[in-house]
CSV table of C-alpha atoms in Angstrom, one decimal:
chain,number,residue,atom,x,y,z
P,926,MET,CA,137.9,81.1,109.4
P,927,GLU,CA,137.4,79.8,105.6
P,928,ARG,CA,133.6,78.9,107.1
P,929,LEU,CA,132.5,82.0,108.2
P,930,ARG,CA,134.2,83.2,104.9
P,931,SER,CA,132.1,81.6,102.8
P,932,ARG,CA,129.1,82.5,104.3
P,933,SER,CA,129.6,86.0,104.7
P,934,ILE,CA,130.4,85.7,100.9
P,935,GLY,CA,126.5,83.5,100.4
P,936,THR,CA,124.9,86.1,103.0
P,937,ASP,CA,126.0,88.9,100.2
P,938,ILE,CA,125.2,86.9,97.4
P,939,GLN,CA,121.2,86.5,99.3
P,940,GLN,CA,120.9,90.4,99.5
P,941,TRP,CA,122.0,91.0,96.1
P,942,ILE,CA,119.5,88.4,94.4
P,943,VAL,CA,117.2,90.2,93.5
P,944,TYR,CA,118.8,93.5,91.9
P,945,ILE,CA,120.5,91.1,90.0
P,946,GLY,CA,117.6,89.3,88.8
P,947,PHE,CA,115.7,92.6,88.1
P,948,LEU,CA,119.0,93.6,86.0
P,949,ALA,CA,118.9,90.1,84.5
P,950,ILE,CA,115.1,90.7,83.3
P,951,PHE,CA,115.2,93.9,82.9
P,952,LEU,CA,117.9,93.2,79.7
P,953,PHE,CA,116.6,90.1,78.2
P,954,PHE,CA,113.1,91.7,77.7
P,955,ALA,CA,114.7,94.7,76.3
P,956,LEU,CA,117.2,92.7,74.0
P,957,THR,CA,114.1,90.1,72.8
P,958,LEU,CA,111.4,92.7,73.1
P,959,HIS,CA,113.0,96.1,71.4
P,960,ASP,CA,111.0,96.2,68.0
P,961,ASP,CA,107.7,95.5,70.3
P,962,GLY,CA,107.4,98.6,72.5
P,963,PHE,CA,108.7,97.2,75.9
P,964,LEU,CA,111.0,100.5,76.1
P,965,THR,CA,108.7,102.7,75.3
P,966,GLN,CA,108.8,105.1,78.2
P,967,ARG,CA,104.9,105.0,78.2
P,968,ASN,CA,105.4,100.7,78.8
P,969,LEU,CA,108.4,101.5,81.6
P,970,THR,CA,106.1,103.6,83.1
P,971,ASN,CA,102.8,101.8,83.0
P,972,ILE,CA,105.2,98.8,84.9
P,973,ILE,CA,105.0,101.3,87.5
P,974,LEU,CA,102.0,102.2,87.8
P,975,GLN,CA,100.0,98.3,87.4
P,976,THR,CA,102.6,97.9,90.1
P,977,ALA,CA,101.7,100.2,92.6
P,978,PRO,CA,99.2,98.7,95.0
P,979,ALA,CA,100.5,95.1,94.6
P,980,THR,CA,103.8,96.9,96.0
P,981,ILE,CA,102.2,99.5,99.2
P,982,MET,CA,100.5,95.6,99.9
P,983,ALA,CA,104.1,94.0,99.5
P,984,VAL,CA,105.3,96.9,102.3
P,985,GLY,CA,102.4,95.5,104.9
P,986,LEU,CA,103.5,91.8,104.3
P,987,VAL,CA,107.0,92.5,104.4
P,988,PHE,CA,106.2,93.2,108.8
P,989,ALA,CA,103.8,90.3,109.0
P,990,LEU,CA,106.3,87.7,107.6
P,991,SER,CA,109.9,89.0,109.1
P,992,ALA,CA,107.7,88.5,112.7
P,993,GLY,CA,107.2,84.7,111.3
P,994,GLU,CA,102.9,85.7,110.3
P,995,ILE,CA,101.9,85.6,107.2
P,996,ASP,CA,98.4,86.8,105.7
P,997,LEU,CA,96.7,85.9,102.9
P,998,SER,CA,93.7,88.1,103.2
P,999,PHE,CA,94.5,91.0,102.0
P,1000,GLY,CA,93.5,90.8,98.7
P,1001,SER,CA,89.9,90.9,100.3
P,1002,ILE,CA,91.3,93.7,101.8
P,1003,VAL,CA,91.7,95.6,98.9
P,1004,ALA,CA,87.6,94.9,97.2
P,1005,VAL,CA,86.3,95.2,100.8
P,1006,ALA,CA,87.9,98.7,100.7
P,1007,ALA,CA,87.7,100.2,97.7
P,1008,LEU,CA,83.6,98.7,97.8
P,1009,SER,CA,83.8,100.6,101.1
P,1010,ALA,CA,85.0,104.1,99.9
P,1011,ALA,CA,82.6,104.1,96.6
P,1012,VAL,CA,79.4,103.0,98.4
P,1013,THR,CA,80.5,105.9,100.9
P,1014,MET,CA,80.5,108.4,98.0
P,1015,GLN,CA,77.8,108.0,96.9
P,1016,HIS,CA,75.9,109.6,99.6
P,1017,TYR,CA,78.1,111.2,101.4
P,1018,PRO,CA,81.4,113.6,100.8
P,1019,MET,CA,85.0,112.4,99.0
P,1020,PRO,CA,86.6,112.6,102.3
P,1021,ILE,CA,84.7,110.0,104.5
P,1022,GLY,CA,84.7,107.6,101.6
P,1023,VAL,CA,88.2,107.8,101.6
P,1024,ILE,CA,88.0,107.1,105.9
P,1025,ALA,CA,85.4,104.2,105.3
P,1026,GLY,CA,87.6,102.6,102.5
P,1027,LEU,CA,90.6,103.0,105.0
P,1028,ALA,CA,88.9,101.6,108.2
P,1029,ALA,CA,87.4,98.9,106.6
P,1030,GLY,CA,91.0,97.8,106.1
P,1031,VAL,CA,92.4,98.4,109.5
P,1032,PHE,CA,89.5,96.8,111.4
P,1033,ILE,CA,90.2,93.4,109.2
P,1034,GLY,CA,93.4,93.9,109.6
P,1035,ALA,CA,92.9,94.1,113.4
P,1036,PHE,CA,90.0,91.0,113.2
P,1037,ASN,CA,92.9,89.0,112.1
P,1038,GLY,CA,95.7,90.2,114.6
P,1039,VAL,CA,93.4,89.8,117.7
P,1040,LEU,CA,92.7,86.8,116.7
P,1041,VAL,CA,96.0,85.4,116.1
P,1042,ALA,CA,98.5,87.3,118.8
P,1043,TYR,CA,95.1,86.8,121.1
P,1044,LEU,CA,93.9,84.1,120.8
P,1045,LYS,CA,96.7,82.6,119.3
P,1046,LEU,CA,95.2,81.0,116.5
P,1047,PRO,CA,97.7,80.4,113.6
P,1048,SER,CA,98.4,83.1,111.0
P,1049,PHE,CA,98.0,80.9,107.7
P,1050,LEU,CA,94.7,79.1,108.9
P,1051,VAL,CA,92.9,82.7,109.7
P,1052,THR,CA,93.7,84.4,107.1
P,1053,LEU,CA,92.7,81.7,105.3
P,1054,ALA,CA,89.1,82.0,106.6
P,1055,THR,CA,88.8,85.8,106.9
P,1056,MET,CA,89.7,85.3,102.9
P,1057,GLY,CA,86.5,83.8,102.1
P,1058,LEU,CA,84.6,85.6,104.7
P,1059,PHE,CA,85.6,88.9,103.5
P,1060,ALA,CA,85.7,88.1,99.7
P,1061,GLY,CA,82.2,86.9,100.5
P,1062,ILE,CA,80.9,89.7,101.8
P,1063,ALA,CA,82.8,92.0,98.7
P,1064,ARG,CA,80.4,90.3,96.7
P,1065,THR,CA,77.3,90.1,99.1
P,1066,MET,CA,77.9,94.1,99.4
P,1067,THR,CA,77.3,95.2,96.4
P,1068,ASP,CA,75.4,92.1,94.8
P,1069,LEU,CA,78.5,91.2,92.0
P,1070,ARG,CA,77.6,95.1,90.6
P,1071,SER,CA,80.1,97.4,89.9
P,1072,ILE,CA,80.1,100.3,91.7
P,1073,PRO,CA,81.7,103.2,89.7
P,1074,VAL,CA,83.6,106.0,91.5
P,1075,VAL,CA,82.3,109.6,89.5
P,1076,ASN,CA,84.1,111.6,92.4
P,1077,GLU,CA,87.2,113.8,90.4
P,1078,THR,CA,88.8,114.4,93.2
P,1079,PHE,CA,89.0,110.9,94.2
P,1080,THR,CA,90.6,109.8,91.1
P,1081,GLY,CA,93.1,112.6,90.9
P,1082,ILE,CA,94.5,112.0,94.1
P,1083,PHE,CA,93.9,108.1,94.3
P,1084,GLY,CA,94.1,107.4,91.0
P,1085,SER,CA,94.9,109.5,87.5
P,1086,GLY,CA,96.1,112.9,88.5
P,1087,LYS,CA,100.1,114.0,89.1
P,1088,LEU,CA,101.8,116.4,91.7
P,1089,PHE,CA,104.7,118.3,89.6
P,1090,SER,CA,104.2,115.6,86.9
P,1091,ILE,CA,104.2,112.9,89.4
P,1092,PRO,CA,101.5,110.4,88.8
P,1093,SER,CA,99.9,110.2,92.4
P,1094,LEU,CA,100.0,106.3,92.3
P,1095,VAL,CA,104.2,107.1,92.4
P,1096,ILE,CA,103.7,109.2,94.9
P,1097,TRP,CA,101.2,106.7,97.0
P,1098,THR,CA,104.1,104.5,96.8
P,1099,ALA,CA,106.8,106.4,97.0
P,1100,ILE,CA,104.9,107.1,100.8
P,1101,ALA,CA,104.6,103.6,101.5
P,1102,VAL,CA,107.7,102.5,101.1
P,1103,ILE,CA,109.8,105.3,102.4
P,1104,ILE,CA,107.6,105.3,106.0
P,1105,GLY,CA,107.5,100.6,105.8
P,1106,HIS,CA,111.5,101.3,105.1
P,1107,LEU,CA,112.4,103.8,108.4
P,1108,VAL,CA,109.7,102.4,111.2
P,1109,TYR,CA,111.0,98.3,109.7
P,1110,ARG,CA,114.6,99.7,109.7
P,1111,HIS,CA,115.0,102.5,112.4
P,1112,THR,CA,112.9,102.6,115.1
P,1113,LYS,CA,112.5,100.7,118.3
P,1114,PHE,CA,109.6,98.7,116.6
P,1115,GLY,CA,110.5,97.2,113.3
P,1116,ALA,CA,113.9,95.7,115.6
P,1117,HIS,CA,111.2,94.0,117.9
P,1118,VAL,CA,109.5,92.7,114.5
P,1119,LEU,CA,112.4,91.0,113.4
P,1120,ALA,CA,113.0,89.8,117.1
P,1121,THR,CA,109.7,87.9,116.7
P,1122,GLY,CA,110.0,87.1,113.8
P,1123,ASP,CA,113.6,85.6,115.2
P,1124,ASN,CA,112.6,83.9,117.7
P,1125,ALA,CA,109.6,84.7,119.7
P,1126,ARG,CA,110.3,83.3,122.8
P,1127,ALA,CA,113.6,85.2,122.9
P,1128,ALA,CA,111.9,87.7,122.6
P,1129,GLN,CA,110.0,87.8,125.6
P,1130,VAL,CA,111.9,87.0,128.4
P,1131,SER,CA,113.6,89.9,127.2
P,1132,GLY,CA,110.6,92.3,127.5
P,1133,ILE,CA,109.6,92.2,123.9
P,1134,LYS,CA,105.3,92.2,124.1
P,1135,VAL,CA,105.0,89.8,121.2
P,1136,PRO,CA,101.5,89.5,121.3
P,1137,ARG,CA,101.0,93.3,121.0
P,1138,VAL,CA,103.6,92.7,117.6
P,1139,ARG,CA,102.5,90.2,115.8
P,1140,PHE,CA,98.5,91.8,116.2
P,1141,TYR,CA,100.3,95.1,115.0
P,1142,VAL,CA,101.8,93.6,111.5
P,1143,LEU,CA,98.2,92.5,111.0
P,1144,THR,CA,96.8,95.2,111.1
P,1145,ILE,CA,99.2,97.0,109.1
P,1146,CYS,CA,98.9,94.5,106.1
P,1147,GLY,CA,95.3,95.3,106.6
P,1148,ALA,CA,95.6,99.3,106.3
P,1149,CYS,CA,97.8,98.7,103.7
P,1150,ALA,CA,95.6,96.6,102.0
P,1151,GLY,CA,92.7,99.3,102.6
P,1152,LEU,CA,95.3,102.1,100.9
P,1153,ALA,CA,96.1,99.4,97.7
P,1154,GLY,CA,91.8,99.1,97.4
P,1155,LEU,CA,91.5,103.2,97.0
P,1156,LEU,CA,94.4,103.5,94.2
P,1157,TYR,CA,92.9,100.8,92.5
P,1158,ALA,CA,89.4,102.5,92.9
P,1159,GLY,CA,90.9,105.8,91.7
P,1160,ARG,CA,92.8,104.1,89.0
P,1161,LEU,CA,90.0,102.3,87.9
P,1162,GLN,CA,87.0,104.7,89.0
P,1163,ALA,CA,85.1,101.7,89.8
P,1164,ALA,CA,85.0,99.3,92.9
P,1165,LYS,CA,84.7,95.5,92.7
P,1166,TYR,CA,84.5,92.7,94.3
P,1167,THR,CA,87.1,90.8,91.8
P,1168,LEU,CA,89.4,93.7,92.9
P,1169,GLY,CA,92.7,92.2,94.7
P,1170,GLU,CA,91.7,88.7,93.7
P,1171,SER,CA,94.5,87.8,91.5
P,1172,ASP,CA,97.0,89.9,93.8
P,1173,LEU,CA,98.2,87.3,96.4
P,1174,MET,CA,100.3,85.3,94.3
P,1175,THR,CA,102.1,88.6,92.8
P,1176,VAL,CA,102.6,90.4,96.1
P,1177,ILE,CA,104.1,86.9,98.1
P,1178,ALA,CA,106.4,86.3,95.7
P,1179,ALA,CA,107.5,89.8,94.9
P,1180,VAL,CA,108.3,90.3,99.1
P,1181,ILE,CA,109.8,86.4,98.7
P,1182,VAL,CA,112.1,87.1,95.2
P,1183,GLY,CA,112.7,90.4,97.7
P,1184,GLY,CA,115.1,88.7,100.2
P,1185,THR,CA,112.2,88.3,103.5
P,1186,ALA,CA,112.6,84.8,105.1
P,1187,LEU,CA,109.6,82.9,105.0
P,1188,ASN,CA,110.3,81.9,108.7
P,1189,GLY,CA,110.8,85.1,109.9
P,1190,GLY,CA,113.3,87.4,111.3
P,1191,LYS,CA,114.2,89.0,108.3
P,1192,GLY,CA,113.1,91.2,105.6
P,1193,SER,CA,114.0,94.2,103.6
P,1194,VAL,CA,111.4,96.7,102.2
P,1195,MET,CA,113.5,98.1,99.3
P,1196,GLY,CA,113.8,94.6,98.3
P,1197,ALA,CA,109.4,94.1,97.7
P,1198,LEU,CA,109.9,97.0,96.4
P,1199,VAL,CA,111.9,96.0,93.3
P,1200,GLY,CA,110.6,92.4,94.0
P,1201,SER,CA,107.2,94.0,92.8
P,1202,VAL,CA,108.5,96.3,90.3
P,1203,LEU,CA,110.4,93.1,88.6
P,1204,MET,CA,107.3,90.5,88.8
P,1205,GLY,CA,105.0,93.9,86.9
P,1206,MET,CA,108.0,93.9,84.5
P,1207,LEU,CA,107.8,89.8,83.9
P,1208,ASN,CA,104.4,90.2,84.0
P,1209,ASN,CA,105.0,92.8,80.9
P,1210,GLY,CA,106.7,90.7,79.0
P,1211,LEU,CA,105.3,88.7,79.4
P,1212,ILE,CA,102.3,89.6,77.4
P,1213,LEU,CA,103.9,90.8,75.1
P,1214,MET,CA,105.6,87.9,74.7
P,1215,ASN,CA,102.6,86.7,73.3
P,1216,LEU,CA,102.6,84.4,76.7
P,1217,LYS,CA,99.3,82.9,77.4
P,1218,VAL,CA,97.6,82.9,80.6
P,1219,SER,CA,98.7,79.9,82.3
P,1220,ASP,CA,102.5,79.6,80.3
P,1221,GLN,CA,102.0,83.3,82.7
P,1222,MET,CA,101.2,81.4,85.8
P,1223,ILE,CA,104.3,78.6,85.0
P,1224,VAL,CA,106.6,81.3,84.8
P,1225,ARG,CA,105.7,82.8,88.1
P,1226,GLY,CA,105.2,79.8,89.7
P,1227,LEU,CA,108.6,78.9,88.8
P,1228,ILE,CA,109.9,82.2,90.0
P,1229,ILE,CA,108.1,81.6,93.4
P,1230,LEU,CA,109.6,77.9,93.8
P,1231,LEU,CA,113.1,79.6,93.3
P,1232,ALA,CA,113.1,82.4,95.5
P,1233,VAL,CA,111.6,79.9,98.3
P,1234,ALA,CA,115.0,77.3,97.2
P,1235,ILE,CA,116.9,80.2,98.0
P,1236,SER,CA,115.3,82.0,101.0
P,1237,LEU,CA,115.0,78.5,102.6
P,1238,ARG,CA,118.5,78.0,101.7
P,1239,ASP,CA,119.8,80.8,103.3
P,1240,THR,CA,118.4,80.1,106.4
P,1241,LYS,CA,120.3,76.8,106.3
P,1242,ARG,CA,123.4,77.9,106.8
């Protein structure tokens, strides 16, 4: 009985660790950087806006990791999607550009999904390869040139615009998180994702089409990265091959810190949201503390190690 009780307490701590960590880091920066503008409305708003694309990518990655898979290519997908939208809008109406950007994300995600689900290749190796493949494609699409995005409707919807005083980036993030949470927690597909990640063989025996689940989760990753690419292009009013390059570490950290298990069967979309904002807040605070880029990378790496250690310790209970 005592053993079960201690296990329950450990599980509760694991579920709440991201929120406790978020509060602790926020209070630390609030106290140490009070005179440096950390608590100003402008700075806090910037943290939310800057983390919007990463949060949307994190939603997709929650599905992939929960199903026992991983996607390392979403940074490259962001660049290809943003460039596809920007190049298309130079010759066609804005809606066609939006479709082109989203379609690029969905297509690459589905390409990864086919290789993993139906050719039974490891997702780590597949997406590692496609990360390089599509990073190269992004570079050749425009000969390393930045493509300006001058369509004001596009930049308003996906960048600097507002609806009822709410920034469009916040609205897109909220839509992605709400839909992701509802699908993950309250649909048959979400249950199938968790069952696949927990024990794929048992899920297959119980009637779940495991290859289809794996295909869908990687396609979702691609779609989320495609939307993130549109948000980057809208906010920066330009698309470049470097978009998304630095997001891999941040997004994976956000998802793991948010409580999603590396080996599948457990995850949280809301936790990924908090984890993403936490990583954005951490980056912002470290910059205000005048830490070098190398020092910031060290701190982020230590946080990922801590989150992985907690995640693996929880699965061994």
